[in-house]
Short mmCIF file of C-alpha atoms (C1' of nucleotides) in Angstrom, two decimals:
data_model
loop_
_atom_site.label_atom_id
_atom_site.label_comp_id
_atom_site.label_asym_id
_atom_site.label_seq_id
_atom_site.Cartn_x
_atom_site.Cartn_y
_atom_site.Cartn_z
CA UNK A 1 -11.01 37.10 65.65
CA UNK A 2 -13.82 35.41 67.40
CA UNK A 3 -14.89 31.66 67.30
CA UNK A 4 -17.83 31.10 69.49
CA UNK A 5 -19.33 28.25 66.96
CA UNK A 6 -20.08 25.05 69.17
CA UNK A 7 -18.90 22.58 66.54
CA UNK A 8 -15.13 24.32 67.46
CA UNK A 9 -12.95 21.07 67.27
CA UNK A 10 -11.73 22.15 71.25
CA UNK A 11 -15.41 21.91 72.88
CA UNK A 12 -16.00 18.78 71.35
CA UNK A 13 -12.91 17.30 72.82
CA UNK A 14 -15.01 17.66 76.26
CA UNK A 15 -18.22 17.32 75.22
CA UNK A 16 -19.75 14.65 76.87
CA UNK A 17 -20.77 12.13 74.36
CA UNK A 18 -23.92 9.94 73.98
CA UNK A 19 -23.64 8.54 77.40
CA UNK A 20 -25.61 6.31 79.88
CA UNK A 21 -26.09 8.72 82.82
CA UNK A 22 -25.95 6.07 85.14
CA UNK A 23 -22.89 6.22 87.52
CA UNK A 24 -21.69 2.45 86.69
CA UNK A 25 -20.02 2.05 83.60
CA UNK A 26 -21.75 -0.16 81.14
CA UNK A 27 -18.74 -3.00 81.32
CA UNK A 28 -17.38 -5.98 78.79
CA UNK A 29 -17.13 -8.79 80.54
CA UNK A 30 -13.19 -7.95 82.00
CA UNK A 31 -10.01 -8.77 79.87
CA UNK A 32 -7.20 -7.32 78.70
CA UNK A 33 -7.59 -3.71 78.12
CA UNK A 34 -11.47 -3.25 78.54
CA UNK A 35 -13.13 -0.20 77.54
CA UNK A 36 -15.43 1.82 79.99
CA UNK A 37 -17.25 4.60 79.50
CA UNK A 38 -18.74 7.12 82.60
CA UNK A 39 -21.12 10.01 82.68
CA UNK A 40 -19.91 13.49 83.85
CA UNK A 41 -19.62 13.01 88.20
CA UNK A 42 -19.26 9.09 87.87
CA UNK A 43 -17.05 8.09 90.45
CA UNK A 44 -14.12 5.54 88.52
CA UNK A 45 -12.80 4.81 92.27
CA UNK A 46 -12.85 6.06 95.50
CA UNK A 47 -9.64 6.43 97.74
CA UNK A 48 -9.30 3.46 99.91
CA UNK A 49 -10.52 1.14 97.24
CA UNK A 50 -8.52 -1.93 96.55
CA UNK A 51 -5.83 -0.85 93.63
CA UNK A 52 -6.85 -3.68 90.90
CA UNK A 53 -6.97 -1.45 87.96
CA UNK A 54 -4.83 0.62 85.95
CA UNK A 55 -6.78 3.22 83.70
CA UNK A 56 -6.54 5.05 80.55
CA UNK A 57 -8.09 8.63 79.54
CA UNK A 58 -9.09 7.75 75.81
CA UNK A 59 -11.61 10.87 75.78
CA UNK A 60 -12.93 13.40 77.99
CA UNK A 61 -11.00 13.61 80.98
CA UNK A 62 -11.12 12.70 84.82
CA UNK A 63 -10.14 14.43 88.37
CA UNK A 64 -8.20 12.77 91.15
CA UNK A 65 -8.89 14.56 94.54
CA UNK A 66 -7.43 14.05 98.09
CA UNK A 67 -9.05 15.19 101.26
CA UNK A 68 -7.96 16.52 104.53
CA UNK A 69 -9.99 16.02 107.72
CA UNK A 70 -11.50 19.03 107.77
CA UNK A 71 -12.45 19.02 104.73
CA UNK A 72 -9.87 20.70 102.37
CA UNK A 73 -9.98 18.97 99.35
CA UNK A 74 -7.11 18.72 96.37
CA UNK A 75 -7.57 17.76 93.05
CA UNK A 76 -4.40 16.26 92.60
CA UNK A 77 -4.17 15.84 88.97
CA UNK A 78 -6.24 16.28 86.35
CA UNK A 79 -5.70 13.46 83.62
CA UNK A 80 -6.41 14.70 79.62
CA UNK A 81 -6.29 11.77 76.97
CA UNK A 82 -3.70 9.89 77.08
CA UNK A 83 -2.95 9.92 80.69
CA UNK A 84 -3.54 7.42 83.00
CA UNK A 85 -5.16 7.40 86.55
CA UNK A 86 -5.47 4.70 89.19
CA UNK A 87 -1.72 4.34 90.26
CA UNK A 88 -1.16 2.76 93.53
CA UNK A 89 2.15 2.40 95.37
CA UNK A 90 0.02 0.04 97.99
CA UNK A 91 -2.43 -2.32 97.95
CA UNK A 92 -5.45 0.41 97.79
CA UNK A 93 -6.17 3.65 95.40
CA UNK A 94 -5.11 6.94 97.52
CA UNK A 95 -7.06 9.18 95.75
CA UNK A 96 -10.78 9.53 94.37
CA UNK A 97 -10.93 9.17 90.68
CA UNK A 98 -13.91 10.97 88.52
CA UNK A 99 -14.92 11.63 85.53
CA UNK A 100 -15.03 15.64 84.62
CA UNK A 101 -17.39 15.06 81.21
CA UNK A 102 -18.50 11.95 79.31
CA UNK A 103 -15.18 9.94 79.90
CA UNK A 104 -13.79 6.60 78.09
CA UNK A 105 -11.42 4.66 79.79
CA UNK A 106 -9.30 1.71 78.94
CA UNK A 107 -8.73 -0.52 81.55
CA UNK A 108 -6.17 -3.22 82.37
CA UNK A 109 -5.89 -5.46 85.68
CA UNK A 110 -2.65 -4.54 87.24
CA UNK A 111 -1.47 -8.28 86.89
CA UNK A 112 -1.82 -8.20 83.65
CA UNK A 113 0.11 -4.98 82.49
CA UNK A 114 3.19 -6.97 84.56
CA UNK A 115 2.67 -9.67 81.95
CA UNK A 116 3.29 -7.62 78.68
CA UNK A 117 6.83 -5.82 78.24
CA UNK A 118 5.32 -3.83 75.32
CA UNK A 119 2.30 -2.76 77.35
CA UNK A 120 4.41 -2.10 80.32
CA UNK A 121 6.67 0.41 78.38
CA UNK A 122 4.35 2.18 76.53
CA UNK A 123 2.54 2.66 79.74
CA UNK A 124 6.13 3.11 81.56
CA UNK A 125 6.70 6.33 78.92
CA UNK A 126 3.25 7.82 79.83
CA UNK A 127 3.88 7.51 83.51
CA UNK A 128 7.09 9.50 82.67
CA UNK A 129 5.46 12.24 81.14
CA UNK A 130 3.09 12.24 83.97
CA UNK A 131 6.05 12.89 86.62
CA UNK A 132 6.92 15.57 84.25
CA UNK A 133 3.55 17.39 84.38
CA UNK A 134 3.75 16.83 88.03
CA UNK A 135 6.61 18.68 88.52
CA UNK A 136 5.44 21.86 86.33
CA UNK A 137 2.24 21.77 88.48
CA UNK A 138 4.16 21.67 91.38
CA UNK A 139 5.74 24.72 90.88
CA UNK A 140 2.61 26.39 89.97
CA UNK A 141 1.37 25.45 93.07
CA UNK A 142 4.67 26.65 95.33
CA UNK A 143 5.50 29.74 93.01
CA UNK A 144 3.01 31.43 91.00
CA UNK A 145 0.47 33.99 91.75
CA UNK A 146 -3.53 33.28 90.99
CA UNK A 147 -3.43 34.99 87.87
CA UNK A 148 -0.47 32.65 86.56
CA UNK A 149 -1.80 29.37 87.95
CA UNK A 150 -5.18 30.11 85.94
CA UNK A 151 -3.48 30.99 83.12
CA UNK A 152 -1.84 27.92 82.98
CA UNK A 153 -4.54 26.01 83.65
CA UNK A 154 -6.55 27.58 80.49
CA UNK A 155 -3.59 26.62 77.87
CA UNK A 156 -3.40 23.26 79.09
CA UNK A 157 -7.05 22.85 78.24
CA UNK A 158 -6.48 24.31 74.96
CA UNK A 159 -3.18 22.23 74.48
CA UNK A 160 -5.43 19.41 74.82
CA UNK A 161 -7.92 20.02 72.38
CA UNK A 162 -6.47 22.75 69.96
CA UNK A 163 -7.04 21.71 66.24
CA UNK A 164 -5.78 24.91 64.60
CA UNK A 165 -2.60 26.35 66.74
CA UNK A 166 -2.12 29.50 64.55
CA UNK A 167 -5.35 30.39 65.29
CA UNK A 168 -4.85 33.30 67.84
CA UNK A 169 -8.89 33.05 69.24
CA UNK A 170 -9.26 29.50 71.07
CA UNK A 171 -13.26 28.67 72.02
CA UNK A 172 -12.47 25.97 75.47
CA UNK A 173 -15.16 23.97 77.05
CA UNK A 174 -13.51 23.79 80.66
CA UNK A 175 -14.94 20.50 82.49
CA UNK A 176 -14.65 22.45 85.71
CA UNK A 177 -16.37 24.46 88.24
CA UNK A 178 -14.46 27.56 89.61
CA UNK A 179 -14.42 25.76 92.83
CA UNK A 180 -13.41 22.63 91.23
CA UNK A 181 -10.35 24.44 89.56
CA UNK A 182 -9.91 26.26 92.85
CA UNK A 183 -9.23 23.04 94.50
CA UNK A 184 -6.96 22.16 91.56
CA UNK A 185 -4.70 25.53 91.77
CA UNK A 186 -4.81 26.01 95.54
CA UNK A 187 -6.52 28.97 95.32
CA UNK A 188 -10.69 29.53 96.62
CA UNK A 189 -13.32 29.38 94.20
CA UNK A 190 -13.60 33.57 94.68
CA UNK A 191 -10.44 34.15 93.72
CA UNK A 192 -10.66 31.94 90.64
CA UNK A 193 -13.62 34.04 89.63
CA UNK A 194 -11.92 37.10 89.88
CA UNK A 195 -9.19 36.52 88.17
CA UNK A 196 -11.30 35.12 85.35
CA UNK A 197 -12.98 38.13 85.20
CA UNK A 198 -10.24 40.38 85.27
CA UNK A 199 -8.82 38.47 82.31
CA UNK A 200 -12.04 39.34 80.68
CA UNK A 201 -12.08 42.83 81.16
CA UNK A 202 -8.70 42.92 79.72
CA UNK A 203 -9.62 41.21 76.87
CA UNK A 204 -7.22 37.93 77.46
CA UNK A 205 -10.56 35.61 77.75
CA UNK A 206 -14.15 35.43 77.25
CA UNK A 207 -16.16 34.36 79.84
CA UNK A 208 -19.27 32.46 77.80
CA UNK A 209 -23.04 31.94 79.11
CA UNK A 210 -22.62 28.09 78.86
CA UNK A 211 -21.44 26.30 81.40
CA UNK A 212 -17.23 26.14 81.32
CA UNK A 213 -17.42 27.93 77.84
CA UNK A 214 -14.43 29.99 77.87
CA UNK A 215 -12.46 31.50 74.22
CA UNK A 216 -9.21 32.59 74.45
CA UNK A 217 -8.88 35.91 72.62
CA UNK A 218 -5.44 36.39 72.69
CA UNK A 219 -3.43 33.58 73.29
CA UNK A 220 -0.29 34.95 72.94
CA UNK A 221 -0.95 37.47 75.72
CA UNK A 222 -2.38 35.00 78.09
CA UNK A 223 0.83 32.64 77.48
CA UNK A 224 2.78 35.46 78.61
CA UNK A 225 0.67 35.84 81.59
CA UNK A 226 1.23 31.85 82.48
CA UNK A 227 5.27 32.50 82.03
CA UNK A 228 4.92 30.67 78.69
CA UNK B 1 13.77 11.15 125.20
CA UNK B 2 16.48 13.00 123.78
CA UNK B 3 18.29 11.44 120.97
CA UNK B 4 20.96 13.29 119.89
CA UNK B 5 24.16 10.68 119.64
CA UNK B 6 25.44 11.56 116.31
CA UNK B 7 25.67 7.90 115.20
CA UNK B 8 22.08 7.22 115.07
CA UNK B 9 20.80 5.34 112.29
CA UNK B 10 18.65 8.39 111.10
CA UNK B 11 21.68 10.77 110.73
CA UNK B 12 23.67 7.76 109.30
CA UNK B 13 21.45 8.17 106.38
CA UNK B 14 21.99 11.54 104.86
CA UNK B 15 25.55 12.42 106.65
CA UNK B 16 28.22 12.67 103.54
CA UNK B 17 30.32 9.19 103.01
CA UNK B 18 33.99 9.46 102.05
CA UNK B 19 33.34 10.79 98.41
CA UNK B 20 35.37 12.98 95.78
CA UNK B 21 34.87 16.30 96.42
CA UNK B 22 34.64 17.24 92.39
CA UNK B 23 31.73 18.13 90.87
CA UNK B 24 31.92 15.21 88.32
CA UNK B 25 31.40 11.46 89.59
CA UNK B 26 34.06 8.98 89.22
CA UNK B 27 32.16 6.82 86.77
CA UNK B 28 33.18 3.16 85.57
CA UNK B 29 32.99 2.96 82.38
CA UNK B 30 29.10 3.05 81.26
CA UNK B 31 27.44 0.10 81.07
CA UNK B 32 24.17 -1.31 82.42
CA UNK B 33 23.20 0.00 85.61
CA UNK B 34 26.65 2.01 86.36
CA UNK B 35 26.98 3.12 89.97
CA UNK B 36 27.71 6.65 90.66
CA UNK B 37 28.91 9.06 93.52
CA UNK B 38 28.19 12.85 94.00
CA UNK B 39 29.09 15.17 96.79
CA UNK B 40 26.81 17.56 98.02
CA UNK B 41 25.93 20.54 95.52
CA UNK B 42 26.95 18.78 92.58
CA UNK B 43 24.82 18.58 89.80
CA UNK B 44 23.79 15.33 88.27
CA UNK B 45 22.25 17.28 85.75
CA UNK B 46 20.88 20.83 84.31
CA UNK B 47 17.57 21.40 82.91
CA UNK B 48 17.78 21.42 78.99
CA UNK B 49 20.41 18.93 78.73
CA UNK B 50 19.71 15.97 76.86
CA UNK B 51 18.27 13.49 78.72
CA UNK B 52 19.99 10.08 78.10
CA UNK B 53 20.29 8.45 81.66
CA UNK B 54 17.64 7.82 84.60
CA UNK B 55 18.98 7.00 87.88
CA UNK B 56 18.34 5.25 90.96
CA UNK B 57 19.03 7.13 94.80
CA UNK B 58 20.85 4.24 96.42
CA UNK B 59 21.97 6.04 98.93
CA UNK B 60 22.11 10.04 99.99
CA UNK B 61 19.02 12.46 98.34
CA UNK B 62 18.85 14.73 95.11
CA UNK B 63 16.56 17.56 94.58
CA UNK B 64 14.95 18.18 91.47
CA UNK B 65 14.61 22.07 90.67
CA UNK B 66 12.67 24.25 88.38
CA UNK B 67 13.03 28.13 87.86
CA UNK B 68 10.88 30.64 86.63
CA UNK B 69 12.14 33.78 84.46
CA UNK B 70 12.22 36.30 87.13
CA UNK B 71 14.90 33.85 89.51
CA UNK B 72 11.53 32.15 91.35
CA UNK B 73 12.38 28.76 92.43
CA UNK B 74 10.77 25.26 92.74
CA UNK B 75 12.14 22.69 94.34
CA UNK B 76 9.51 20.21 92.35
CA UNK B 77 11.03 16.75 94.05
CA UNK B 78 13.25 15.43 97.10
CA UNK B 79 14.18 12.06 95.92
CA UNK B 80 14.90 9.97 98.59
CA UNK B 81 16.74 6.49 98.40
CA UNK B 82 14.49 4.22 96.31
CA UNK B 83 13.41 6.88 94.28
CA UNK B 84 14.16 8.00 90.69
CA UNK B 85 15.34 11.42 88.90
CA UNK B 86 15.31 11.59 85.27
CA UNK B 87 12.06 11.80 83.60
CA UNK B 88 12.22 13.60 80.89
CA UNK B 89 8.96 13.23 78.50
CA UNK B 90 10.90 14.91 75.65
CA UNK B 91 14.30 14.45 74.64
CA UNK B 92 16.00 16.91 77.55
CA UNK B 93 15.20 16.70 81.23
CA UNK B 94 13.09 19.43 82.16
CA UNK B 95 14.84 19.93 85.57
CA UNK B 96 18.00 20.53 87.25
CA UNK B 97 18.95 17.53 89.56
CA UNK B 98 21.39 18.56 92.34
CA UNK B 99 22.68 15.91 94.81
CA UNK B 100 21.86 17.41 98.34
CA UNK B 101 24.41 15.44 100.31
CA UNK B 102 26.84 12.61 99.54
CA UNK B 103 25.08 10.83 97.02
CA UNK B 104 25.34 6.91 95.14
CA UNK B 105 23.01 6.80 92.24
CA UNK B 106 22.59 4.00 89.78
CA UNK B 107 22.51 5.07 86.06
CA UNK B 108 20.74 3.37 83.33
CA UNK B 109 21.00 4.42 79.82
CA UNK B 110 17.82 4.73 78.69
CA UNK B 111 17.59 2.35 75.77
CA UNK B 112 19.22 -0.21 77.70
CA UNK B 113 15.96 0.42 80.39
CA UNK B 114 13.67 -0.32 77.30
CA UNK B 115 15.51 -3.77 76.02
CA UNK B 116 15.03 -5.37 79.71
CA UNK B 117 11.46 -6.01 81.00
CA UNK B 118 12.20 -7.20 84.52
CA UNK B 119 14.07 -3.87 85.40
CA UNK B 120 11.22 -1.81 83.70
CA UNK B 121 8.89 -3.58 86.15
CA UNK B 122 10.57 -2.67 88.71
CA UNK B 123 10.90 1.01 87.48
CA UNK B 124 7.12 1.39 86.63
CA UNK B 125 6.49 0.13 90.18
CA UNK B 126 8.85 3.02 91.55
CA UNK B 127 7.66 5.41 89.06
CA UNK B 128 3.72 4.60 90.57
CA UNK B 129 5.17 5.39 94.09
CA UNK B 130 6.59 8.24 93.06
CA UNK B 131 3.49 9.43 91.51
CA UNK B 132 1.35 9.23 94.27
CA UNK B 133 4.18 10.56 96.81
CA UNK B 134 3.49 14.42 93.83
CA UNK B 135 -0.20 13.80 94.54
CA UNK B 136 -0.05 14.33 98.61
CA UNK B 137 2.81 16.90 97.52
CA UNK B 138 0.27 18.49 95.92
CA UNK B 139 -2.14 18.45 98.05
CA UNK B 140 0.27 20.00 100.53
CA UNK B 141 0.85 22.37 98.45
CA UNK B 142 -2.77 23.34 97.73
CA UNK B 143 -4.24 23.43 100.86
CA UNK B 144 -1.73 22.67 103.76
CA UNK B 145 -0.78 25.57 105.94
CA UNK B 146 3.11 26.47 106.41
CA UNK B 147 2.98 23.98 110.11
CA UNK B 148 1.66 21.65 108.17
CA UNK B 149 3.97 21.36 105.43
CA UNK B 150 7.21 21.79 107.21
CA UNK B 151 5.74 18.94 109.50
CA UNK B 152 5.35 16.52 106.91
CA UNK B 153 8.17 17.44 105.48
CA UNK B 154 10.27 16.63 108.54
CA UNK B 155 8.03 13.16 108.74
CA UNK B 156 8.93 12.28 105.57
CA UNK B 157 12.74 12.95 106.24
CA UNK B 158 12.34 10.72 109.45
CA UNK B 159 10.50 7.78 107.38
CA UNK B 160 13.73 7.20 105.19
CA UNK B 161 16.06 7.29 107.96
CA UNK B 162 13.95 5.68 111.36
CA UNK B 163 15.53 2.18 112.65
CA UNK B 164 13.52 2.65 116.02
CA UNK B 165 10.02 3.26 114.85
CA UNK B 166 8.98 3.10 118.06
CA UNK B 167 11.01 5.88 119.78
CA UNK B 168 9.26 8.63 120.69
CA UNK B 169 12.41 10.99 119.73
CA UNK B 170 14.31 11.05 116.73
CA UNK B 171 17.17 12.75 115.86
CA UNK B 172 17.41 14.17 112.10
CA UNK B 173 20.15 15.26 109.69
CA UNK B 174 18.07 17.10 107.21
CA UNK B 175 20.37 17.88 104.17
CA UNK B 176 18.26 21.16 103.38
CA UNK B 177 19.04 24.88 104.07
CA UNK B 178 16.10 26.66 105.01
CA UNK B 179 15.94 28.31 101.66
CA UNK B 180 15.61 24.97 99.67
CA UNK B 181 12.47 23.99 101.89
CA UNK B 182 10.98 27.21 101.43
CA UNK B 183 11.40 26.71 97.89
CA UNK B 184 10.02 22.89 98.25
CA UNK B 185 7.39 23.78 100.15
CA UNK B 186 5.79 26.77 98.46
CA UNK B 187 7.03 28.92 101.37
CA UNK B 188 9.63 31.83 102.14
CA UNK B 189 12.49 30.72 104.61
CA UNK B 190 11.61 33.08 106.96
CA UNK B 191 8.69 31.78 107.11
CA UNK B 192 10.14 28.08 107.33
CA UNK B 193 13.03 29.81 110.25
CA UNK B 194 9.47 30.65 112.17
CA UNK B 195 8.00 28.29 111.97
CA UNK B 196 10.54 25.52 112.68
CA UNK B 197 11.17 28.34 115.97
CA UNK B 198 7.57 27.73 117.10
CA UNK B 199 7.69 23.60 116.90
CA UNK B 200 10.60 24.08 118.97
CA UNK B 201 9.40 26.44 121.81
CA UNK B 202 6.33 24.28 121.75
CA UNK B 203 8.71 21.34 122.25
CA UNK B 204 7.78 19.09 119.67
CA UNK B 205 11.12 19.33 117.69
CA UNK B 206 14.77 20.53 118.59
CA UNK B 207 17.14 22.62 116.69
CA UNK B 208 20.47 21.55 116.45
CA UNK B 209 23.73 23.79 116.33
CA UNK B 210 25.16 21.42 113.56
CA UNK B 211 23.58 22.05 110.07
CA UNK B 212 20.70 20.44 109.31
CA UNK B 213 20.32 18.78 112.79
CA UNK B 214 16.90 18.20 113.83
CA UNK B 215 15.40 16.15 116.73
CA UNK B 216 11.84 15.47 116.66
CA UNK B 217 10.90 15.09 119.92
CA UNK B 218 7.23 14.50 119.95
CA UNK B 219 6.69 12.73 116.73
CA UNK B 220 3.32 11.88 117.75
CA UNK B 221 2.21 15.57 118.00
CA UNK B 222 3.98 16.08 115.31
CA UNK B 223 2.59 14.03 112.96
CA UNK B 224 -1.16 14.93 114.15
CA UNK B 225 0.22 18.21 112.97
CA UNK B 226 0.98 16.99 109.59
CA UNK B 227 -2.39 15.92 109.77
CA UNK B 228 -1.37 12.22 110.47
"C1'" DC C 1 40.67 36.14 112.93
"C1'" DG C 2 37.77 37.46 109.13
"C1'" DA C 3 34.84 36.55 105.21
"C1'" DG C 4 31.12 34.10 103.56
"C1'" DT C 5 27.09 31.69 103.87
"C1'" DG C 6 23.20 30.49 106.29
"C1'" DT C 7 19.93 31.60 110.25
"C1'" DT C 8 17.04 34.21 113.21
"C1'" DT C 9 14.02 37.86 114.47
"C1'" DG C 10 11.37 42.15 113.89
"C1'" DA C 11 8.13 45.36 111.49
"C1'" DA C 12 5.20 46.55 107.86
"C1'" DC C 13 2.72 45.09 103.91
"C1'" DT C 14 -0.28 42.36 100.67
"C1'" DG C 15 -2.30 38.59 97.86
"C1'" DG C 16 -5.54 35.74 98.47
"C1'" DA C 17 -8.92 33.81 102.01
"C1'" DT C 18 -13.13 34.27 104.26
"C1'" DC C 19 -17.64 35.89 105.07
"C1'" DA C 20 -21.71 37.60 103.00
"C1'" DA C 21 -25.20 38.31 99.74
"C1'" DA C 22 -27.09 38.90 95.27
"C1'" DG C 23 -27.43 37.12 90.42
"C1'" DA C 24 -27.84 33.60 86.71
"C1'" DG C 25 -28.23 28.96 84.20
"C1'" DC C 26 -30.97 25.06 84.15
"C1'" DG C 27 -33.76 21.28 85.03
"C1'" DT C 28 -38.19 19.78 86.83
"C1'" DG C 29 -42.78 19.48 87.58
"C1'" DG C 30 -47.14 21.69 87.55
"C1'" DC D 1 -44.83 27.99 79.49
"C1'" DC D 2 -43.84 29.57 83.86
"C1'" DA D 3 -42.49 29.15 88.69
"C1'" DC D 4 -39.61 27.02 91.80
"C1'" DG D 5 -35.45 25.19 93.62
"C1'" DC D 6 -30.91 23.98 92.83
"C1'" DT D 7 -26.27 24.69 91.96
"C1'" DC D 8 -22.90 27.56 90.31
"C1'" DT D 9 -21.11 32.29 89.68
"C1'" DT D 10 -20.12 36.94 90.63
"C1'" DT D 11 -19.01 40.83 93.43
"C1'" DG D 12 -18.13 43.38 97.75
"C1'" DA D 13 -15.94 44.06 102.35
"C1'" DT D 14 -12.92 42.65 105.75
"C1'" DC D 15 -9.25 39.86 107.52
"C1'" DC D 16 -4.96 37.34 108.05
"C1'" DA D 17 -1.19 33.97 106.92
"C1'" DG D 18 2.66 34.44 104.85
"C1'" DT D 19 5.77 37.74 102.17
"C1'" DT D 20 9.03 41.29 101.94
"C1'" DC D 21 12.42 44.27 103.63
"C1'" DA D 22 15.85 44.93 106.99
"C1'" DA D 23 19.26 44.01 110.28
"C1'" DA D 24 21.69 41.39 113.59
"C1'" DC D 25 23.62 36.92 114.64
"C1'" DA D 26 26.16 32.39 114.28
"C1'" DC D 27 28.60 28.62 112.16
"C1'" DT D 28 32.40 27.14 109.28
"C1'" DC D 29 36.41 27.21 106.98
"C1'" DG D 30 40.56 29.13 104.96
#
DNA sequence: CGAGTGTTTGAACTGGATCAAAGAGCGTGG
DNA sequence: CCACGCTCTTTGATCCAGTTCAAACACTCG
């Protein structure tokens, strides 16, 4: 069974909201846990930054890239609600953090989160669920073949905003270009396609005319294609 | 320079101590922040088992692996001293940790971790270090090519163990077959035997008869192979 | 010394990259 | 409303870095 209708409970999840499209986020005056909101492509930090902020995803979702020299890019993570981006072992971000759709963050001052115990391990347990991820996406990136690394990539979206799990046809809006998700899987943005396509033509996926529209016709299948 | 005396600081690091030879550490009885010893090989713990205890490398290195159905192997972590191994979002770790050389760890029980906010600070701050060391993993990963991964793989081993930053050779005891950096590094370990052959007929490192014995010779070069 | 495990090297193959070019949403301004 | 330009996507053709298969070699330890 199909389910193309828009008001599926999984595109909303991304859907940017009423936003301002401005790239600066329209700010509270700073205390404890501030909420920010950013338009799709707003940068929330660029690497090199001074590290003052700790962030939470409370909707949409943002991308944390890394660059090489010549120009290779990684998106290092990509952080869903819940998660939290702008960790900083030094004194400065290492990575670029922005926002994949209409995004709102909480935000704390690192100082404070060092002040609250409860904060700190709340925070503490997402972080370890975070290493966790990590480590599954690290050995999609060392082990697994294109078609596996996309297919992985497509049930996390759909773990993310999946309303009704029986339901064996998913509708996904996918915040991401194909290069974008290339640079995410370590694969190029042709390959990406292809395998997209070939999941299409065997009737895993459907590829939809909006942008990052994708509906997942047979989960089941396409879980065994990701190694569950 | 050639450094190869076998009591440099660097080799110091990872060569085995005096420990039991048994699988199973000689544990105190457990209490807060119990102090453990592994040899090499032994398991500190298997993927599925319930995870009850995260632990500190305080001296020595564990690996953290993943498997696939079909016997396809991730190392997903090297935790070096400082580092943790542990994480488990659910309530069973979702890795295997193996000790890859004499080993002390510190265990912590993890409701006694929760009860006592100074030593969650200083987890969380380890945790965020950790977290950004999976990012340039990742990134690695992604987009590095096999001469520069097994570069910055060697880099990192030097970081943990250099005394004499400023030495122009160091001399390595890596406590990793070929086979477990291939499967850390996304590569086969032919292709990490190759490639290690070509750093060393270009003279930038040198292969030791002793396992594991590696002397970076040019770590400059080297690490503008690594991409700095 | 002999078995076992790990390493090295060679030869052939292949999954995914790269290069190239056409097609398709989509906003924008006339 | 259409035409234009933009960015993103798709598809094809060729190439190559790294894999796989295979076999010899070398430590290490009982």
């Amino acid at each position: 069974m199909l389910t193309v209708a828009s008001s599926n409970a999984a595109i909303r999840a991304f859907a940017p909201a009423a936003l301002p499209s401005r790239a600066t986020p329209r700010s509270a005056p700073e205390t404890a846990g501030t909420v920010l909101a950013f338009a799709r492509h707003a940068t929330i930090f660029h690497a090199g930054d001074p590290a003052t902020r700790l962030f939470e995803v409370l909707e949409g979702a943002v991308m944390l890239t890394q660059l090489l020299d010549d120009g290779r890019r990684q998106v290092v993570e990509i952080v869903l609600r819940g998660g939290l981006a702008g960790f900083a072992p030094a004194d400065v971000y290492p990575s670029t953090c922005e926002a994949l759709c209409g995004t709102r963050l909480r935000a704390w001052r690192k100082r404070e989160v060092r002040l609250d115990a409860a904060l700190q391990e709340d925070l503490m347990r997402r972080a370890e669920r975070q290493i966790c991820d990590l480590h599954g996406y690290a050995l999609a990136l060392g082990r697994m073949t294109a078609r596996e690394r996309v297919a992985t990539l497509l049930l996390r979206f759909a773990a993310a905003g999946i309303v009704h799990a029986h339901d064996r046809s998913v509708s996904l809006e996918v915040p991401l270009t194909r290069g974008e998700m290339g640079d995410h899987l370590g694969l190029s943005l042709e390959t990406v396609c292809r395998t997209l396509t070939a999941l299409q033509r065997q009737g895993v996926i459907g590829i939809g005319k909006r942008h990052g529209e994708i509906v997942l016709r047979d989960t089941r299948r396409l879980r065994g294609l990701a190694g569950q």
